[in-house]
Amino acid sequence: MASLGYDSFGGTTWRDVANETTKLQTEKGTYVPEYLDPAVHCPEDMKTWPSRDSILEMCVACGERHGLDEKTRFNTSLEKLEVKGDTLNGGHYELHLTTEDASETLKVSALISCPGTFYNPIDIKWPGRDEFGGYVCHGSYDSINYDKLKDASVCIVGHGGFTIENVRTCVERKSKKVYVVCRHRHLAGPKMVSWMVSGAAVPLPGPYVVEAFQMMYSLLGVDVWAHPVVNANADRSSAILTQTTTFGVTDIYFLACYYKVCEIVNGEIEKLSKGKVVLTDGKELECNVIMKCLGSTGATDFDEIIGFQFYQGWWVNGDPLLPVVAPAKGVQAKNFAGFSLAPGYAGMIVTNRYILDDPARFLGVRDWLPKTTKDDHYECNYIYKGSHVLATMVILQGQFPELTAELAEADKLKAEKHMKAHPLEKHLSECLAEWKMYIKMMKAARKDKVQKC
Ligand SMILES: Cc1cc2nc3c(=O)[nH]c(=O)nc-3n(C[C@H](O)[C@H](O)[C@H](O)COP(=O)(O)OP(=O)(O)OC[C@H]3O[C@@H](n4cnc5c(N)ncnc54)[C@H](O)[C@@H]3O)c2cc1C
C-alpha cells in the first residue's frame, strides 16, 4: 500500500527524511514555493540556509496563503490509477484513493504526479555488529542520537548530501574524528560556487565550475580536473561533469578535511570488530559510531500504481496528461544553472501547463523525446536522470517557440531572485563569518584534544 502521507505540506523530504539538524544546502533565494511569481521573494527573516523547521513553516504558510490547505487531501494515498477510454477525447482517469478509514474514487481529466524519490534509507548490515560494541545509526530520517557524537570517533559511510550535512553536525557536536568511508569521493560544491552559479543569468560552462571548485579543493591537494567526475577535452575548453549524486553544498566539509578532523577513506567496509571497522583492503579504522549515509530508495509501489510501462520525456506511457515531476538523480551536465532543484522544477511546471493547455501539440513531438522502458529488475522506474530531463527540454524548446519564450522568462527569475536575496557583499561576509566561526571551533577542538592527552 502507498504511504498515507502527512497532515500538512513539506513532503517526505522535509517531514520525514530531514534531520532536526538539516539545513537547506543551497541558498534560500530560489527555494521558494511561489518561485514562478516574479513579485514574490523568499521571506526576509529567513536565514540564508534555513533549517528544516523553517522550511516547513514556509511551505505551510504558502499553502494557507493560497487556500491550498482547504483543497488538499492530506493523509490520503493514491492506490491505483485507471485509464477510462480515450482520455484525449472524452475519456477520463479514475483515481482510487484511501485514507486510514475510507476509500473513494475520483474522476479526473489529468494527473500531475509528484511522488518524490526519498522513502527508505538504503541499509547495509555488516558482520561483527555485536562485537563492534558502538552506536550504529542512519544519518537521516531524524534517527540520530546526537548525544552519542560528543568526543566520538565517527565513521560515516557514503559520500552524498547527508554525509556533507553530518560532517557539519559531527563538528558542531564536538566529535573527535570523522572518517568518511566511500567507494567514490563525490564532488561537493563550495558555498560561493553555488552562489555564483545561481546568480548567473546564463548557465556557466563546465570549465568555469571546475576552476571554481579547484580553488577550494586545492586546500585539500585534490586536482579536480583529474577527478573521475570530470570529463574534459584536451585544452580544457569543455568539461562534462557526471556523478550519481547532486553536489552537496558546503564549506565546513572542506575545513574539516583541511584540519584533519575529517578524513576521506576510499574503500568498502567488510566487517566490524571491537571498536573498529575493517575495510576490504584490510585497513582498520578505530571508531565508536557508524553512521550510514547510503542514500534512499524511491516509492517502490509507484510504478505499479501509475501503470508505468515507459517514459517519453517525463510523461508516463507517453501520455501528455500524465507527467511526473520528481527530483532527478545525479548530475550530468556541461553547463550549470544552479545546484538547487527549484529552477528545474519551475521549468517542468511551465512545460506541463503548456502541454496540458493543448495536449494535442505534444503528440507531434512525442516520439522524438528520450524514452526509457520499464526494467522489471529495477524497482523504481519512475525516477529519471537529470540528463533525461535536459534532453527532453532541448527537444521541446526546439519545437515550441512560445514555450521557449516562457521558459526564458522563468529562467530569468532564477538570477533575479537569487541576487535580490543574496547580494555579493552580504553573502560573502556571511560565508566568511561562518568560515571563521568553524575555524575557531576546529582550533578549540584541537586544543582540547592536546590538553586531554
Ligand atoms: C534532507 C534533504 C535536503 C535537501 N536539500 C536540498 C537543497 O538544499 N536544495 C535543493 O534544491 N533540494 C534539496 N533537496 C531535494 C528535495 O527533495 C527537493 O528540493 C524537494 O523537497 C522535493 O520535493 P517533492 O515534493 O518533489 O518530493 P517529496 O518531498 O519526496 O514529496 C513527495 C510526496 O509524494 C507523496 N506520495 C508519494 N506517493 C504517493 C501516493 N501513492 N499517494 C499519495 N501521496 C504520495 C509523499 O507522501 C510525499 O508527501 C533535499 C532533499 C533532502 C532529502
Short mmCIF file of C-alpha atoms and ligand atoms in Angstrom, two decimals:
data_model
loop_
_atom_site.label_atom_id
_atom_site.label_comp_id
_atom_site.label_asym_id
_atom_site.label_seq_id
_atom_site.Cartn_x
_atom_site.Cartn_y
_atom_site.Cartn_z
CA MET A 1 0.00 0.00 0.00
CA ALA A 2 1.21 3.50 -0.81
CA SER A 3 2.13 5.71 2.15
CA LEU A 4 -0.76 7.68 3.59
CA GLY A 5 1.36 10.79 3.60
CA TYR A 6 1.24 13.65 6.05
CA ASP A 7 -1.21 16.07 7.59
CA SER A 8 0.45 19.17 6.13
CA PHE A 9 2.78 20.49 3.40
CA GLY A 10 6.52 19.81 3.15
CA GLY A 11 6.58 16.36 1.55
CA THR A 12 8.56 13.31 2.53
CA THR A 13 11.73 15.36 2.13
CA TRP A 14 11.10 17.83 4.92
CA ARG A 15 8.57 15.91 7.04
CA ASP A 16 10.35 12.58 7.18
CA VAL A 17 13.81 12.37 5.66
CA ALA A 18 15.40 15.55 7.00
CA ASN A 19 17.03 15.61 10.43
CA GLU A 20 16.42 18.11 13.19
CA THR A 21 19.85 19.48 12.22
CA THR A 22 19.22 19.58 8.45
CA LYS A 23 19.58 22.92 6.73
CA LEU A 24 18.94 23.80 3.13
CA GLN A 25 22.32 23.39 1.44
CA THR A 26 21.55 25.66 -1.49
CA GLU A 27 20.64 29.30 -0.75
CA LYS A 28 17.07 30.26 0.19
CA GLY A 29 16.72 32.83 -2.67
CA THR A 30 15.49 30.33 -5.26
CA TYR A 31 13.95 27.81 -2.87
CA VAL A 32 10.55 29.48 -2.73
CA PRO A 33 7.20 27.73 -3.32
CA GLU A 34 5.98 30.79 -5.28
CA TYR A 35 9.12 30.78 -7.41
CA LEU A 36 7.21 31.48 -10.63
CA ASP A 37 5.60 34.66 -9.30
CA PRO A 38 8.07 37.48 -10.13
CA ALA A 39 6.67 39.61 -7.30
CA VAL A 40 7.22 37.06 -4.52
CA HIS A 41 10.62 36.64 -2.92
CA CYS A 42 11.83 34.41 -0.12
CA PRO A 43 10.96 35.57 3.41
CA GLU A 44 13.48 38.20 4.51
CA ASP A 45 13.54 36.98 8.08
CA MET A 46 14.51 33.51 6.97
CA LYS A 47 18.17 32.51 7.27
CA THR A 48 20.25 32.11 4.10
CA TRP A 49 20.47 28.36 4.76
CA PRO A 50 17.20 27.75 6.62
CA SER A 51 16.61 24.87 8.98
CA ARG A 52 14.19 22.04 8.32
CA ASP A 53 11.60 23.59 10.65
CA SER A 54 11.88 26.97 8.99
CA ILE A 55 11.31 25.40 5.55
CA LEU A 56 8.28 23.53 6.85
CA GLU A 57 6.90 26.78 8.25
CA MET A 58 7.39 28.45 4.85
CA CYS A 59 5.63 25.62 3.00
CA VAL A 60 2.65 25.63 5.37
CA ALA A 61 2.33 29.43 5.30
CA CYS A 62 2.42 29.42 1.49
CA GLY A 63 -0.27 26.72 1.31
CA GLU A 64 -2.51 28.70 3.64
CA ARG A 65 -1.92 31.98 1.79
CA HIS A 66 -3.27 30.43 -1.38
CA GLY A 67 -6.07 28.45 0.27
CA LEU A 68 -4.39 25.19 -0.74
CA ASP A 69 -4.81 23.73 2.71
CA GLU A 70 -8.56 23.67 2.13
CA LYS A 71 -8.23 21.97 -1.23
CA THR A 72 -5.58 19.43 -0.29
CA ARG A 73 -6.48 15.96 0.89
CA PHE A 74 -3.79 15.20 3.42
CA ASN A 75 -3.24 11.70 4.77
CA THR A 76 -4.63 10.30 1.54
CA SER A 77 -2.98 7.71 -0.60
CA LEU A 78 -3.34 7.10 -4.34
CA GLU A 79 -3.62 3.33 -4.60
CA LYS A 80 -4.33 2.91 -8.30
CA LEU A 81 -4.87 4.88 -11.46
CA GLU A 82 -7.21 3.53 -14.11
CA VAL A 83 -7.47 4.90 -17.63
CA LYS A 84 -11.08 5.01 -18.82
CA GLY A 85 -11.47 5.38 -22.56
CA ASP A 86 -9.56 7.77 -24.80
CA THR A 87 -8.58 10.46 -22.31
CA LEU A 88 -7.87 12.99 -25.07
CA ASN A 89 -11.38 12.50 -26.44
CA GLY A 90 -13.94 12.38 -23.66
CA GLY A 91 -12.34 9.65 -21.57
CA HIS A 92 -11.04 10.16 -18.03
CA TYR A 93 -8.83 8.72 -15.30
CA GLU A 94 -10.13 7.10 -12.14
CA LEU A 95 -8.04 7.62 -9.05
CA HIS A 96 -8.56 5.09 -6.27
CA LEU A 97 -7.80 6.89 -3.03
CA THR A 98 -7.65 5.64 0.54
CA THR A 99 -7.42 7.31 3.91
CA GLU A 100 -6.95 5.46 7.18
CA ASP A 101 -10.62 4.54 7.40
CA ALA A 102 -12.21 5.20 4.00
CA SER A 103 -11.73 4.83 0.29
CA GLU A 104 -13.16 6.69 -2.68
CA THR A 105 -12.83 7.05 -6.42
CA LEU A 106 -12.10 10.38 -8.01
CA LYS A 107 -12.70 11.17 -11.69
CA VAL A 108 -10.06 13.47 -13.21
CA SER A 109 -9.01 14.59 -16.67
CA ALA A 110 -5.25 14.66 -15.94
CA LEU A 111 -2.82 13.71 -13.17
CA ILE A 112 0.43 15.51 -12.37
CA SER A 113 2.34 13.17 -10.05
CA CYS A 114 4.97 14.49 -7.65
CA PRO A 115 5.91 11.33 -5.76
CA GLY A 116 9.42 12.37 -4.69
CA THR A 117 12.33 9.95 -4.52
CA PHE A 118 13.17 9.59 -0.83
CA TYR A 119 11.32 6.85 1.04
CA ASN A 120 13.52 4.47 2.96
CA PRO A 121 17.18 4.73 3.85
CA ILE A 122 19.34 2.22 2.00
CA ASP A 123 20.78 -0.15 4.54
CA ILE A 124 23.81 -2.43 4.84
CA LYS A 125 24.38 -4.79 7.72
CA TRP A 126 27.97 -5.84 8.29
CA PRO A 127 29.11 -8.97 10.10
CA GLY A 128 30.54 -8.32 13.56
CA ARG A 129 27.85 -5.83 14.69
CA ASP A 130 27.63 -7.37 18.19
CA GLU A 131 31.37 -7.40 18.63
CA PHE A 132 31.65 -3.76 17.49
CA GLY A 133 30.02 -2.53 20.68
CA GLY A 134 29.45 1.06 19.49
CA TYR A 135 26.49 3.04 18.20
CA VAL A 136 25.23 2.41 14.64
CA CYS A 137 22.58 4.63 13.02
CA HIS A 138 21.36 6.12 9.77
CA GLY A 139 22.47 9.70 9.19
CA SER A 140 18.97 10.68 8.04
CA TYR A 141 15.24 10.25 8.82
CA ASP A 142 15.84 12.07 12.11
CA SER A 143 17.17 8.92 13.67
CA ILE A 144 20.48 10.11 15.14
CA ASN A 145 21.03 10.17 18.89
CA TYR A 146 23.16 13.34 18.98
CA ASP A 147 24.42 12.61 22.50
CA LYS A 148 26.47 9.78 21.02
CA LEU A 149 28.54 12.15 18.86
CA LYS A 150 30.39 14.12 21.53
CA ASP A 151 34.05 13.05 21.74
CA ALA A 152 33.23 10.17 19.43
CA SER A 153 35.22 8.85 16.56
CA VAL A 154 32.57 8.62 13.83
CA CYS A 155 32.70 6.58 10.65
CA ILE A 156 30.26 7.98 8.07
CA VAL A 157 29.63 5.53 5.26
CA GLY A 158 28.82 7.00 1.82
CA HIS A 159 29.56 10.39 0.29
CA GLY A 160 26.27 12.11 -0.65
CA GLY A 161 24.32 15.10 0.67
CA PHE A 162 23.72 13.61 4.11
CA THR A 163 27.44 12.95 4.54
CA ILE A 164 28.13 16.62 3.92
CA GLU A 165 25.45 17.54 6.46
CA ASN A 166 26.67 15.08 9.07
CA VAL A 167 30.30 16.16 8.84
CA ARG A 168 28.97 19.57 9.95
CA THR A 169 26.82 18.00 12.65
CA CYS A 170 29.77 15.98 13.99
CA VAL A 171 31.96 19.10 14.14
CA GLU A 172 29.19 21.05 15.88
CA ARG A 173 28.59 18.19 18.35
CA LYS A 174 32.34 18.03 19.04
CA SER A 175 33.17 14.64 17.65
CA LYS A 176 36.86 13.84 17.96
CA LYS A 177 37.34 12.42 14.46
CA VAL A 178 35.21 11.77 11.38
CA TYR A 179 36.12 9.15 8.78
CA VAL A 180 34.12 9.17 5.56
CA VAL A 181 34.35 5.70 4.01
CA CYS A 182 33.18 5.74 0.42
CA ARG A 183 33.54 3.96 -2.90
CA HIS A 184 33.56 7.28 -4.76
CA ARG A 185 34.58 10.63 -3.42
CA HIS A 186 31.78 12.69 -4.98
CA LEU A 187 32.43 16.34 -5.61
CA ALA A 188 30.86 18.82 -3.21
CA GLY A 189 30.16 22.43 -4.12
CA PRO A 190 31.74 25.26 -2.10
CA LYS A 191 29.17 27.83 -0.98
CA MET A 192 30.49 30.70 -3.10
CA VAL A 193 30.46 28.50 -6.20
CA SER A 194 26.82 27.63 -5.56
CA TRP A 195 26.15 31.36 -5.14
CA MET A 196 27.98 32.21 -8.40
CA VAL A 197 26.20 29.59 -10.48
CA SER A 198 22.72 30.50 -9.20
CA GLY A 199 23.40 34.20 -9.68
CA ALA A 200 24.50 33.86 -13.30
CA ALA A 201 21.94 34.93 -15.89
CA VAL A 202 23.09 32.18 -18.26
CA PRO A 203 24.28 28.67 -17.41
CA LEU A 204 28.03 28.62 -16.68
CA PRO A 205 30.22 26.28 -18.75
CA GLY A 206 31.77 23.25 -17.03
CA PRO A 207 35.38 24.60 -17.09
CA TYR A 208 34.32 27.66 -15.03
CA VAL A 209 32.74 25.41 -12.45
CA VAL A 210 35.76 23.09 -12.34
CA GLU A 211 38.13 26.04 -11.89
CA ALA A 212 35.92 27.48 -9.16
CA PHE A 213 35.77 24.10 -7.36
CA GLN A 214 39.55 23.84 -7.73
CA MET A 215 40.13 26.94 -5.60
CA MET A 216 38.63 25.12 -2.62
CA TYR A 217 39.86 21.63 -3.46
CA SER A 218 43.46 22.94 -3.73
CA LEU A 219 43.35 23.32 0.06
CA LEU A 220 42.99 19.54 0.22
CA GLY A 221 45.52 18.77 -2.51
CA VAL A 222 42.80 17.42 -4.82
CA ASP A 223 43.11 18.03 -8.58
CA VAL A 224 39.50 18.49 -9.73
CA TRP A 225 40.45 18.29 -13.43
CA ALA A 226 41.82 14.80 -12.80
CA HIS A 227 38.75 13.71 -10.78
CA PRO A 228 36.77 10.83 -12.39
CA VAL A 229 33.63 13.00 -12.29
CA VAL A 230 35.21 15.42 -14.79
CA ASN A 231 35.46 14.57 -18.45
CA ALA A 232 37.28 17.41 -20.23
CA ASN A 233 38.72 17.85 -23.70
CA ALA A 234 42.49 18.25 -24.17
CA ASP A 235 42.58 22.05 -23.97
CA ARG A 236 40.03 22.10 -21.13
CA SER A 237 37.69 24.38 -23.04
CA SER A 238 34.83 21.98 -22.40
CA ALA A 239 34.05 19.73 -19.44
CA ILE A 240 31.16 17.41 -18.68
CA LEU A 241 30.61 16.60 -15.01
CA THR A 242 28.87 13.31 -14.25
CA GLN A 243 28.14 11.90 -10.81
CA THR A 244 25.38 9.80 -9.29
CA THR A 245 24.53 12.32 -6.56
CA THR A 246 23.87 16.05 -6.83
CA PHE A 247 26.54 18.41 -5.45
CA GLY A 248 26.16 18.84 -1.71
CA VAL A 249 26.86 22.49 -0.93
CA THR A 250 29.24 23.12 1.94
CA ASP A 251 32.31 24.95 3.22
CA ILE A 252 32.68 23.27 6.57
CA TYR A 253 33.35 19.89 4.94
CA PHE A 254 36.43 21.41 3.29
CA LEU A 255 37.59 22.99 6.54
CA ALA A 256 37.07 19.75 8.46
CA CYS A 257 39.18 17.90 5.87
CA TYR A 258 41.83 20.63 5.92
CA TYR A 259 42.07 20.49 9.74
CA LYS A 260 42.12 16.69 9.52
CA VAL A 261 39.08 16.42 11.74
CA CYS A 262 37.56 14.66 8.75
CA GLU A 263 39.39 12.12 6.62
CA ILE A 264 38.07 10.65 3.37
CA VAL A 265 38.88 6.96 3.02
CA ASN A 266 38.25 5.27 -0.32
CA GLY A 267 37.03 1.76 0.28
CA GLU A 268 34.27 -0.51 1.50
CA ILE A 269 33.61 -2.00 4.91
CA GLU A 270 33.99 -5.75 5.05
CA LYS A 271 33.19 -6.33 8.71
CA LEU A 272 33.15 -4.77 12.15
CA SER A 273 35.32 -5.78 15.08
CA LYS A 274 35.58 -4.39 18.60
CA GLY A 275 35.70 -0.60 18.27
CA LYS A 276 36.74 -0.83 14.62
CA VAL A 277 35.58 -1.05 11.05
CA VAL A 278 37.64 -3.33 8.83
CA LEU A 279 37.79 -2.46 5.13
CA THR A 280 38.02 -4.93 2.26
CA ASP A 281 41.66 -3.92 1.68
CA GLY A 282 42.45 -4.87 5.29
CA LYS A 283 42.70 -1.30 6.58
CA GLU A 284 41.19 -0.77 10.03
CA LEU A 285 39.64 2.43 11.38
CA GLU A 286 39.02 2.92 15.08
CA CYS A 287 35.59 4.34 15.77
CA ASN A 288 32.72 4.07 18.21
CA VAL A 289 29.93 5.45 15.99
CA ILE A 290 28.95 4.28 12.49
CA MET A 291 26.57 6.50 10.56
CA LYS A 292 25.10 5.16 7.34
CA CYS A 293 24.54 7.78 4.64
CA LEU A 294 23.88 5.44 1.74
CA GLY A 295 21.01 7.23 0.03
CA SER A 296 17.32 6.38 -0.16
CA THR A 297 15.08 4.14 -2.19
CA GLY A 298 12.15 5.69 -4.03
CA ALA A 299 8.43 4.83 -3.72
CA THR A 300 8.64 1.18 -4.67
CA ASP A 301 4.89 0.92 -5.37
CA PHE A 302 4.59 3.98 -7.60
CA ASP A 303 5.35 2.23 -10.92
CA GLU A 304 2.50 -0.16 -10.30
CA ILE A 305 0.08 2.48 -9.02
CA ILE A 306 0.54 4.61 -12.12
CA GLY A 307 0.73 1.66 -14.56
CA PHE A 308 4.25 2.58 -15.68
CA GLN A 309 5.42 0.88 -18.88
CA PHE A 310 7.76 3.53 -20.28
CA TYR A 311 8.59 7.23 -20.18
CA GLN A 312 8.67 9.55 -23.14
CA GLY A 313 10.30 12.61 -21.66
CA TRP A 314 8.79 12.70 -18.17
CA TRP A 315 5.33 11.56 -19.38
CA VAL A 316 4.19 8.12 -18.22
CA ASN A 317 3.49 5.85 -21.20
CA GLY A 318 3.89 8.91 -23.45
CA ASP A 319 0.56 10.27 -22.17
CA PRO A 320 0.51 14.12 -22.24
CA LEU A 321 -1.96 14.04 -19.34
CA LEU A 322 0.32 12.00 -17.04
CA PRO A 323 3.52 13.96 -16.31
CA VAL A 324 5.74 13.10 -13.32
CA VAL A 325 7.77 15.78 -11.53
CA ALA A 326 10.35 14.35 -9.13
CA PRO A 327 13.96 15.11 -8.19
CA ALA A 328 16.22 13.86 -10.96
CA LYS A 329 19.10 11.60 -9.99
CA GLY A 330 22.65 12.84 -10.06
CA VAL A 331 24.47 15.33 -12.25
CA GLN A 332 25.38 15.09 -15.90
CA ALA A 333 25.94 18.47 -17.45
CA LYS A 334 28.39 20.63 -19.32
CA ASN A 335 26.67 23.91 -18.36
CA PHE A 336 25.40 24.75 -14.89
CA ALA A 337 22.45 26.95 -13.95
CA GLY A 338 22.42 26.18 -10.23
CA PHE A 339 22.73 23.46 -7.64
CA SER A 340 19.17 23.97 -6.37
CA LEU A 341 16.36 21.77 -7.62
CA ALA A 342 13.81 24.59 -7.64
CA PRO A 343 14.60 26.26 -11.02
CA GLY A 344 14.49 22.85 -12.73
CA TYR A 345 11.13 22.10 -11.14
CA ALA A 346 9.87 25.51 -12.31
CA GLY A 347 10.79 24.71 -15.93
CA MET A 348 8.93 21.40 -15.72
CA ILE A 349 5.87 23.08 -14.22
CA VAL A 350 5.75 25.68 -17.02
CA THR A 351 6.14 22.89 -19.59
CA ASN A 352 3.42 20.73 -18.02
CA ARG A 353 0.98 23.62 -18.05
CA TYR A 354 1.83 24.38 -21.69
CA ILE A 355 1.16 20.78 -22.71
CA LEU A 356 -1.97 20.41 -20.55
CA ASP A 357 -3.45 23.55 -22.11
CA ASP A 358 -3.35 21.86 -25.51
CA PRO A 359 -2.30 18.20 -25.20
CA ALA A 360 -2.64 17.57 -28.94
CA ARG A 361 0.52 19.55 -29.63
CA PHE A 362 2.52 17.04 -27.58
CA LEU A 363 1.62 14.20 -29.91
CA GLY A 364 3.68 15.57 -32.82
CA VAL A 365 6.93 15.58 -30.79
CA ARG A 366 6.28 12.62 -28.51
CA ASP A 367 8.29 10.08 -30.46
CA TRP A 368 11.36 12.31 -30.54
CA LEU A 369 11.57 12.51 -26.78
CA PRO A 370 14.05 10.29 -24.92
CA LYS A 371 12.38 7.02 -23.99
CA THR A 372 13.06 4.69 -21.07
CA THR A 373 11.27 1.40 -20.87
CA LYS A 374 10.29 -0.43 -17.71
CA ASP A 375 13.00 -2.69 -16.40
CA ASP A 376 11.40 -5.36 -14.23
CA HIS A 377 14.61 -5.77 -12.26
CA TYR A 378 14.51 -2.14 -11.20
CA GLU A 379 12.02 -1.23 -8.50
CA CYS A 380 11.59 2.49 -9.20
CA ASN A 381 11.44 3.06 -12.95
CA TYR A 382 9.74 6.42 -12.44
CA ILE A 383 12.97 8.02 -11.15
CA TYR A 384 14.76 9.64 -14.08
CA LYS A 385 18.21 11.14 -14.52
CA GLY A 386 18.97 14.85 -14.88
CA SER A 387 20.30 14.22 -18.39
CA HIS A 388 16.94 12.68 -19.41
CA VAL A 389 15.09 15.86 -18.35
CA LEU A 390 17.66 18.05 -20.08
CA ALA A 391 17.39 16.15 -23.38
CA THR A 392 13.58 16.40 -23.18
CA MET A 393 13.76 20.14 -22.62
CA VAL A 394 16.11 20.65 -25.57
CA ILE A 395 13.71 18.89 -27.94
CA LEU A 396 10.58 20.63 -26.66
CA GLN A 397 12.22 24.05 -26.82
CA GLY A 398 13.34 23.36 -30.37
CA GLN A 399 9.74 22.66 -31.37
CA PHE A 400 7.72 25.20 -29.40
CA PRO A 401 8.97 28.82 -29.63
CA GLU A 402 6.22 30.14 -27.29
CA LEU A 403 7.24 27.62 -24.67
CA THR A 404 10.88 28.59 -25.13
CA ALA A 405 9.95 32.23 -24.52
CA GLU A 406 8.03 31.33 -21.36
CA LEU A 407 10.90 29.22 -20.09
CA ALA A 408 13.33 32.06 -20.75
CA GLU A 409 11.15 34.32 -18.55
CA ALA A 410 11.14 31.67 -15.82
CA ASP A 411 14.93 31.25 -16.15
CA LYS A 412 15.43 35.00 -15.69
CA LEU A 413 13.70 34.74 -12.32
CA LYS A 414 16.43 32.48 -11.00
CA ALA A 415 19.24 35.04 -11.14
CA GLU A 416 16.92 37.92 -10.18
CA LYS A 417 15.51 36.22 -7.10
CA HIS A 418 18.89 34.88 -6.09
CA MET A 419 20.70 38.21 -6.37
CA LYS A 420 17.91 40.09 -4.57
CA ALA A 421 18.13 37.69 -1.63
CA HIS A 422 21.92 37.32 -1.70
CA PRO A 423 23.80 40.44 -2.88
CA LEU A 424 27.53 39.68 -3.24
CA GLU A 425 28.90 41.69 -0.29
CA LYS A 426 26.26 40.46 2.11
CA HIS A 427 26.59 36.85 1.04
CA LEU A 428 30.38 36.85 1.03
CA SER A 429 30.53 38.35 4.50
CA GLU A 430 28.08 35.76 5.76
CA CYS A 431 30.13 32.92 4.27
CA LEU A 432 33.30 34.44 5.73
CA ALA A 433 31.78 34.82 9.19
CA GLU A 434 30.71 31.19 9.13
CA TRP A 435 34.12 30.13 7.82
CA LYS A 436 35.89 31.94 10.68
CA MET A 437 33.47 30.57 13.26
CA TYR A 438 34.14 26.99 12.17
CA ILE A 439 37.91 27.56 12.11
CA LYS A 440 37.66 28.76 15.70
CA MET A 441 35.60 25.70 16.57
CA MET A 442 38.15 23.38 14.99
CA LYS A 443 41.13 25.08 16.62
CA ALA A 444 39.39 24.91 20.02
CA ALA A 445 38.70 21.20 19.48
CA ARG A 446 42.35 20.63 18.62
CA LYS A 447 43.50 22.46 21.79
CA ASP A 448 41.04 20.48 23.85
CA LYS A 449 42.40 17.25 22.40
CA VAL A 450 46.03 18.20 23.19
CA GLN A 451 45.06 19.12 26.77
CA LYS A 452 43.17 15.84 27.23
CA CYS A 453 46.27 13.95 26.05
C1 LIG B 1 17.43 16.20 3.56
C2 LIG B 1 17.28 16.82 2.21
C3 LIG B 1 17.82 18.07 1.95
C4 LIG B 1 17.63 18.66 0.70
N1 LIG B 1 18.21 19.87 0.46
C5 LIG B 1 18.02 20.46 -0.74
C6 LIG B 1 18.61 21.74 -1.02
O1 LIG B 1 19.38 22.28 -0.23
N2 LIG B 1 18.34 22.32 -2.21
C7 LIG B 1 17.54 21.71 -3.13
O2 LIG B 1 17.30 22.29 -4.18
N3 LIG B 1 17.00 20.49 -2.90
C8 LIG B 1 17.23 19.85 -1.73
N4 LIG B 1 16.70 18.60 -1.52
C9 LIG B 1 15.92 17.95 -2.56
C10 LIG B 1 14.42 17.99 -2.19
O3 LIG B 1 13.99 16.68 -2.13
C11 LIG B 1 13.62 18.79 -3.13
O4 LIG B 1 14.13 20.10 -3.09
C12 LIG B 1 12.11 18.83 -2.80
O5 LIG B 1 11.86 18.99 -1.44
C13 LIG B 1 11.39 17.60 -3.33
O6 LIG B 1 10.01 17.76 -3.10
P1 LIG B 1 8.93 16.81 -3.72
O7 LIG B 1 7.61 17.37 -3.31
O8 LIG B 1 9.17 16.61 -5.16
O9 LIG B 1 9.16 15.37 -3.07
P2 LIG B 1 8.88 14.82 -1.61
O10 LIG B 1 9.25 15.80 -0.57
O11 LIG B 1 9.58 13.49 -1.56
O12 LIG B 1 7.30 14.60 -1.54
C14 LIG B 1 6.64 13.58 -2.26
C15 LIG B 1 5.23 13.43 -1.71
O13 LIG B 1 4.51 12.49 -2.51
C16 LIG B 1 3.69 11.73 -1.66
N5 LIG B 1 3.31 10.46 -2.32
C17 LIG B 1 4.10 9.55 -2.95
N6 LIG B 1 3.38 8.51 -3.41
C18 LIG B 1 2.10 8.77 -3.10
C19 LIG B 1 0.87 8.10 -3.31
N7 LIG B 1 0.80 6.94 -3.96
N8 LIG B 1 -0.26 8.66 -2.83
C20 LIG B 1 -0.24 9.85 -2.19
N9 LIG B 1 0.90 10.55 -1.97
C21 LIG B 1 2.05 10.01 -2.41
C22 LIG B 1 4.54 11.51 -0.42
O14 LIG B 1 3.78 11.14 0.70
C23 LIG B 1 5.19 12.89 -0.27
O15 LIG B 1 4.43 13.74 0.54
C24 LIG B 1 16.90 17.97 -0.30
C25 LIG B 1 16.41 16.69 -0.04
C26 LIG B 1 16.60 16.12 1.19
C27 LIG B 1 16.06 14.73 1.44
#
